[in-house]
PDB file of C-alpha atoms in Angstrom:
ATOM      1  CA  UNK A  29      52.651 249.443  43.187  1.00  0.00           C
ATOM      2  CA  UNK A  30      54.417 249.208  39.806  1.00  0.00           C
ATOM      3  CA  UNK A  31      53.357 252.683  38.583  1.00  0.00           C
ATOM      4  CA  UNK A  32      55.123 254.589  41.229  1.00  0.00           C
ATOM      5  CA  UNK A  33      58.478 254.884  39.505  1.00  0.00           C
ATOM      6  CA  UNK A  34      57.252 256.047  36.082  1.00  0.00           C
ATOM      7  CA  UNK A  35      54.475 258.161  37.504  1.00  0.00           C
ATOM      8  CA  UNK A  36      57.184 259.916  39.863  1.00  0.00           C
ATOM      9  CA  UNK A  37      59.291 260.362  36.935  1.00  0.00           C
ATOM     10  CA  UNK A  38      56.694 261.892  34.875  1.00  0.00           C
ATOM     11  CA  UNK A  39      55.185 264.181  37.241  1.00  0.00           C
ATOM     12  CA  UNK A  40      58.249 264.517  39.506  1.00  0.00           C
ATOM     13  CA  UNK A  41      57.643 268.341  40.196  1.00  0.00           C
ATOM     14  CA  UNK A  42      53.816 268.230  40.449  1.00  0.00           C
ATOM     15  CA  UNK A  43      52.897 265.402  42.762  1.00  0.00           C
ATOM     16  CA  UNK A  44      54.313 263.734  45.952  1.00  0.00           C
ATOM     17  CA  UNK A  45      53.715 260.219  46.784  1.00  0.00           C
ATOM     18  CA  UNK A  46      52.902 259.396  50.403  1.00  0.00           C
ATOM     19  CA  UNK A  47      52.915 255.746  51.654  1.00  0.00           C
ATOM     20  CA  UNK A  48      50.895 254.430  54.713  1.00  0.00           C
ATOM     21  CA  UNK A  49      51.176 251.204  56.175  1.00  0.00           C
ATOM     22  CA  UNK A  50      47.833 249.073  56.534  1.00  0.00           C
ATOM     23  CA  UNK A  51      49.299 245.663  57.813  1.00  0.00           C
ATOM     24  CA  UNK A  52      46.554 242.975  57.629  1.00  0.00           C
ATOM     25  CA  UNK A  53      47.979 240.823  60.683  1.00  0.00           C
ATOM     26  CA  UNK A  54      44.916 238.698  60.709  1.00  0.00           C
ATOM     27  CA  UNK A  55      45.915 237.418  57.226  1.00  0.00           C
ATOM     28  CA  UNK A  56      49.593 237.774  57.172  1.00  0.00           C
ATOM     29  CA  UNK A  57      51.360 236.678  60.418  1.00  0.00           C
ATOM     30  CA  UNK A  58      54.373 238.868  59.725  1.00  0.00           C
ATOM     31  CA  UNK A  59      52.779 241.948  58.446  1.00  0.00           C
ATOM     32  CA  UNK A  60      53.615 244.212  61.140  1.00  0.00           C
ATOM     33  CA  UNK A  61      57.283 242.918  61.264  1.00  0.00           C
ATOM     34  CA  UNK A  62      57.533 243.544  57.446  1.00  0.00           C
ATOM     35  CA  UNK A  63      56.126 247.221  57.875  1.00  0.00           C
ATOM     36  CA  UNK A  64      58.706 247.914  60.634  1.00  0.00           C
ATOM     37  CA  UNK A  65      61.333 246.491  58.550  1.00  0.00           C
ATOM     38  CA  UNK A  66      60.298 248.966  55.907  1.00  0.00           C
ATOM     39  CA  UNK A  67      60.182 251.656  58.457  1.00  0.00           C
ATOM     40  CA  UNK A  68      63.669 250.622  59.736  1.00  0.00           C
ATOM     41  CA  UNK A  69      65.033 250.621  56.190  1.00  0.00           C
ATOM     42  CA  UNK A  70      63.756 254.090  55.790  1.00  0.00           C
ATOM     43  CA  UNK A  71      65.822 255.299  58.437  1.00  0.00           C
ATOM     44  CA  UNK A  72      68.717 254.660  56.021  1.00  0.00           C
ATOM     45  CA  UNK A  73      66.926 256.059  53.161  1.00  0.00           C
ATOM     46  CA  UNK A  74      66.119 252.600  51.648  1.00  0.00           C
ATOM     47  CA  UNK A  75      62.218 252.628  52.498  1.00  0.00           C
ATOM     48  CA  UNK A  76      60.958 251.869  48.956  1.00  0.00           C
ATOM     49  CA  UNK A  77      63.858 249.623  48.057  1.00  0.00           C
ATOM     50  CA  UNK A  78      62.971 247.468  51.172  1.00  0.00           C
ATOM     51  CA  UNK A  79      59.402 247.816  50.610  1.00  0.00           C
ATOM     52  CA  UNK A  80      59.713 246.571  47.089  1.00  0.00           C
ATOM     53  CA  UNK A  81      61.885 243.792  47.908  1.00  0.00           C
ATOM     54  CA  UNK A  82      59.507 242.758  50.740  1.00  0.00           C
ATOM     55  CA  UNK A  83      56.588 242.932  48.508  1.00  0.00           C
ATOM     56  CA  UNK A  84      58.163 241.043  45.554  1.00  0.00           C
ATOM     57  CA  UNK A  85      59.409 238.172  47.619  1.00  0.00           C
ATOM     58  CA  UNK A  86      56.297 237.897  50.049  1.00  0.00           C
ATOM     59  CA  UNK A  87      55.955 234.108  49.411  1.00  0.00           C
ATOM     60  CA  UNK A  88      59.411 233.739  50.649  1.00  0.00           C
ATOM     61  CA  UNK A  89      58.931 234.914  54.188  1.00  0.00           C
ATOM     62  CA  UNK A  90      54.908 234.836  54.513  1.00  0.00           C
ATOM     63  CA  UNK A  91      54.885 231.529  56.392  1.00  0.00           C
ATOM     64  CA  UNK A  92      58.442 231.340  57.792  1.00  0.00           C
ATOM     65  CA  UNK A  93      58.761 231.055  61.615  1.00  0.00           C
ATOM     66  CA  UNK A  94      61.734 233.364  61.412  1.00  0.00           C
ATOM     67  CA  UNK A  95      61.076 236.153  58.912  1.00  0.00           C
ATOM     68  CA  UNK A  96      63.417 238.508  60.697  1.00  0.00           C
ATOM     69  CA  UNK A  97      66.326 236.449  59.463  1.00  0.00           C
ATOM     70  CA  UNK A  98      64.926 237.002  55.826  1.00  0.00           C
ATOM     71  CA  UNK A  99      64.412 240.609  56.493  1.00  0.00           C
ATOM     72  CA  UNK A 100      67.991 241.068  57.596  1.00  0.00           C
ATOM     73  CA  UNK A 101      69.193 239.362  54.371  1.00  0.00           C
ATOM     74  CA  UNK A 102      67.201 241.810  52.345  1.00  0.00           C
ATOM     75  CA  UNK A 103      68.790 244.624  54.492  1.00  0.00           C
ATOM     76  CA  UNK A 104      72.064 243.229  53.896  1.00  0.00           C
ATOM     77  CA  UNK A 105      71.500 243.153  50.057  1.00  0.00           C
ATOM     78  CA  UNK A 106      70.481 246.947  50.179  1.00  0.00           C
ATOM     79  CA  UNK A 107      73.704 247.644  52.036  1.00  0.00           C
ATOM     80  CA  UNK A 108      72.115 248.844  55.369  1.00  0.00           C
ATOM     81  CA  UNK A 109      73.967 249.013  58.555  1.00  0.00           C
ATOM     82  CA  UNK A 110      72.551 245.600  59.828  1.00  0.00           C
ATOM     83  CA  UNK A 111      72.997 246.466  63.613  1.00  0.00           C
ATOM     84  CA  UNK A 112      71.040 249.673  63.108  1.00  0.00           C
ATOM     85  CA  UNK A 113      68.432 247.921  60.900  1.00  0.00           C
ATOM     86  CA  UNK A 114      67.861 245.193  63.676  1.00  0.00           C
ATOM     87  CA  UNK A 115      67.594 248.106  66.393  1.00  0.00           C
ATOM     88  CA  UNK A 116      65.346 250.099  64.306  1.00  0.00           C
ATOM     89  CA  UNK A 117      62.900 247.247  63.438  1.00  0.00           C
ATOM     90  CA  UNK A 118      62.320 246.735  67.270  1.00  0.00           C
ATOM     91  CA  UNK A 119      62.182 250.484  67.904  1.00  0.00           C
ATOM     92  CA  UNK A 120      58.871 251.514  69.552  1.00  0.00           C
ATOM     93  CA  UNK A 121      58.718 254.609  67.372  1.00  0.00           C
ATOM     94  CA  UNK A 122      58.772 252.514  64.069  1.00  0.00           C
ATOM     95  CA  UNK A 123      56.063 250.245  65.665  1.00  0.00           C
ATOM     96  CA  UNK A 124      53.875 253.138  66.714  1.00  0.00           C
ATOM     97  CA  UNK A 125      54.131 254.876  63.142  1.00  0.00           C
ATOM     98  CA  UNK A 126      52.838 251.456  61.594  1.00  0.00           C
ATOM     99  CA  UNK A 127      49.955 251.216  64.048  1.00  0.00           C
ATOM    100  CA  UNK A 128      48.948 254.859  63.537  1.00  0.00           C
ATOM    101  CA  UNK A 129      49.061 254.264  59.759  1.00  0.00           C
ATOM    102  CA  UNK A 130      46.738 251.408  60.258  1.00  0.00           C
ATOM    103  CA  UNK A 131      44.430 253.327  62.620  1.00  0.00           C
ATOM    104  CA  UNK A 132      44.260 256.143  60.106  1.00  0.00           C
ATOM    105  CA  UNK A 133      43.331 253.661  57.295  1.00  0.00           C
ATOM    106  CA  UNK A 134      40.376 252.223  59.508  1.00  0.00           C
ATOM    107  CA  UNK A 135      39.171 255.891  60.406  1.00  0.00           C
ATOM    108  CA  UNK A 136      39.142 256.536  56.535  1.00  0.00           C
ATOM    109  CA  UNK A 137      37.146 253.467  55.559  1.00  0.00           C
ATOM    110  CA  UNK A 138      39.709 251.410  53.921  1.00  0.00           C
ATOM    111  CA  UNK A 139      38.528 248.039  53.348  1.00  0.00           C
ATOM    112  CA  UNK A 140      41.347 246.412  51.038  1.00  0.00           C
ATOM    113  CA  UNK A 141      44.527 247.041  49.398  1.00  0.00           C
ATOM    114  CA  UNK A 142      45.776 248.638  47.555  1.00  0.00           C
ATOM    115  CA  UNK A 143      43.441 251.545  48.188  1.00  0.00           C
ATOM    116  CA  UNK A 144      44.069 254.948  46.251  1.00  0.00           C
ATOM    117  CA  UNK A 145      42.832 258.385  47.165  1.00  0.00           C
ATOM    118  CA  UNK A 146      42.791 261.376  44.966  1.00  0.00           C
ATOM    119  CA  UNK A 147      42.204 264.772  46.771  1.00  0.00           C
ATOM    120  CA  UNK A 148      40.815 262.863  49.747  1.00  0.00           C
ATOM    121  CA  UNK A 149      38.278 260.742  47.648  1.00  0.00           C
ATOM    122  CA  UNK A 150      38.849 257.143  47.155  1.00  0.00           C
ATOM    123  CA  UNK A 151      39.207 256.011  43.640  1.00  0.00           C
ATOM    124  CA  UNK A 152      38.717 252.653  42.023  1.00  0.00           C
ATOM    125  CA  UNK A 153      42.134 250.954  41.527  1.00  0.00           C
ATOM    126  CA  UNK A 154      43.559 251.890  38.114  1.00  0.00           C
ATOM    127  CA  UNK A 155      43.993 248.961  35.733  1.00  0.00           C
ATOM    128  CA  UNK A 156      47.109 250.382  34.070  1.00  0.00           C
ATOM    129  CA  UNK A 157      49.520 253.105  34.052  1.00  0.00           C
ATOM    130  CA  UNK A 158      47.751 255.191  31.496  1.00  0.00           C
ATOM    131  CA  UNK A 159      44.384 255.037  33.440  1.00  0.00           C
ATOM    132  CA  UNK A 160      46.228 256.239  36.550  1.00  0.00           C
ATOM    133  CA  UNK A 161      48.134 259.012  34.588  1.00  0.00           C
ATOM    134  CA  UNK A 162      44.681 260.325  33.060  1.00  0.00           C
ATOM    135  CA  UNK A 163      43.325 260.599  36.871  1.00  0.00           C
ATOM    136  CA  UNK A 164      46.376 262.546  37.692  1.00  0.00           C
ATOM    137  CA  UNK A 165      46.233 264.719  34.771  1.00  0.00           C
ATOM    138  CA  UNK A 166      42.560 265.493  35.366  1.00  0.00           C
ATOM    139  CA  UNK A 167      43.439 266.711  38.664  1.00  0.00           C
ATOM    140  CA  UNK A 168      46.585 268.698  37.658  1.00  0.00           C
ATOM    141  CA  UNK A 169      44.458 270.546  34.900  1.00  0.00           C
ATOM    142  CA  UNK A 170      45.316 273.845  36.219  1.00  0.00           C
ATOM    143  CA  UNK A 171      49.131 272.905  36.443  1.00  0.00           C
ATOM    144  CA  UNK A 172      49.048 273.264  40.111  1.00  0.00           C
ATOM    145  CA  UNK A 173      51.479 271.185  42.105  1.00  0.00           C
ATOM    146  CA  UNK A 174      49.497 268.312  43.883  1.00  0.00           C
ATOM    147  CA  UNK A 175      51.012 266.214  46.669  1.00  0.00           C
ATOM    148  CA  UNK A 176      49.952 262.525  45.802  1.00  0.00           C
ATOM    149  CA  UNK A 177      49.534 260.275  48.889  1.00  0.00           C
ATOM    150  CA  UNK A 178      49.810 256.623  48.288  1.00  0.00           C
ATOM    151  CA  UNK A 179      48.229 254.412  50.576  1.00  0.00           C
ATOM    152  CA  UNK A 180      48.816 250.729  49.642  1.00  0.00           C
ATOM    153  CA  UNK A 181      49.442 247.313  51.324  1.00  0.00           C
ATOM    154  CA  UNK A 182      52.314 247.239  53.751  1.00  0.00           C
ATOM    155  CA  UNK A 183      54.338 244.705  51.741  1.00  0.00           C
ATOM    156  CA  UNK A 184      51.466 242.339  52.601  1.00  0.00           C
ATOM    157  CA  UNK A 185      48.104 243.172  50.847  1.00  0.00           C
ATOM    158  CA  UNK A 186      47.716 245.998  53.299  1.00  0.00           C
ATOM    159  CA  UNK A 187      45.151 248.942  52.510  1.00  0.00           C
ATOM    160  CA  UNK A 188      46.065 252.552  52.640  1.00  0.00           C
ATOM    161  CA  UNK A 189      44.821 255.437  54.518  1.00  0.00           C
ATOM    162  CA  UNK A 190      42.383 258.258  53.328  1.00  0.00           C
ATOM    163  CA  UNK A 191      41.207 261.628  54.104  1.00  0.00           C
ATOM    164  CA  UNK A 192      41.937 261.757  57.742  1.00  0.00           C
ATOM    165  CA  UNK A 193      45.185 263.335  58.695  1.00  0.00           C
ATOM    166  CA  UNK A 194      47.476 260.645  60.218  1.00  0.00           C
ATOM    167  CA  UNK A 195      49.213 261.378  63.522  1.00  0.00           C
ATOM    168  CA  UNK A 196      52.402 259.893  62.103  1.00  0.00           C
ATOM    169  CA  UNK A 197      54.431 261.655  59.354  1.00  0.00           C
ATOM    170  CA  UNK A 198      53.666 260.210  55.809  1.00  0.00           C
ATOM    171  CA  UNK A 199      56.480 258.318  54.197  1.00  0.00           C
ATOM    172  CA  UNK A 200      57.536 259.991  51.040  1.00  0.00           C
ATOM    173  CA  UNK A 201      59.901 258.584  48.309  1.00  0.00           C
ATOM    174  CA  UNK A 202      62.593 259.993  50.473  1.00  0.00           C
ATOM    175  CA  UNK A 203      61.268 258.859  54.117  1.00  0.00           C
ATOM    176  CA  UNK A 204      60.857 261.815  56.449  1.00  0.00           C
ATOM    177  CA  UNK A 205      60.927 264.291  53.633  1.00  0.00           C
ATOM    178  CA  UNK A 206      57.114 264.232  53.168  1.00  0.00           C
ATOM    179  CA  UNK A 207      54.688 266.564  54.857  1.00  0.00           C
ATOM    180  CA  UNK A 208      50.988 266.276  55.372  1.00  0.00           C
ATOM    181  CA  UNK A 209      48.883 268.904  53.547  1.00  0.00           C
ATOM    182  CA  UNK A 210      47.017 270.893  56.028  1.00  0.00           C
ATOM    183  CA  UNK A 211      43.763 270.518  54.236  1.00  0.00           C
ATOM    184  CA  UNK A 212      44.158 267.219  52.228  1.00  0.00           C
ATOM    185  CA  UNK A 213      43.697 269.219  49.077  1.00  0.00           C
ATOM    186  CA  UNK A 214      45.449 267.792  46.243  1.00  0.00           C
ATOM    187  CA  UNK A 215      46.469 264.538  48.242  1.00  0.00           C
ATOM    188  CA  UNK A 216      46.655 261.228  46.305  1.00  0.00           C
ATOM    189  CA  UNK A 217      46.396 258.339  48.526  1.00  0.00           C
ATOM    190  CA  UNK A 218      47.534 255.407  46.478  1.00  0.00           C
TER     191      UNK A 218
END
């Protein structure tokens, strides 16, 4: 999601980005493993760094037999504790978080990725930064702070969640820092 950094910078105090996994394992054989790798990196405060690396290099690992070795290489590039990373990738809590995000997407009617929601309503994927910016500004018309929920592919053309409240904590720009709005009001699912 190339618009995340500039949107975060421009609307830093007014929006909150939340990411949910939606691994399409029927299309991408390592989708769930990639999602778990991002979760594991998030435990070392490098969720989006790993996510971006996985997404940008998807061709390099998508059809490999041992994608985990490549993921460990990315973890090394990000200066992660490799033993902890390996352990966290296999952790059942990380796997459960990915599965719960996916289930939430299904329940919300997500059909493809990326999928974006603004205040709980699915919106057409913006064609550029300015289009996305205008959608945000329309919601922020009263200058109220709006949590923005990003639901997009899990490193592998995976769809986002929507209006239903997931049972797992949403991933924010600083994993673990996000909270789910009680009524989904002001939520951007990107």
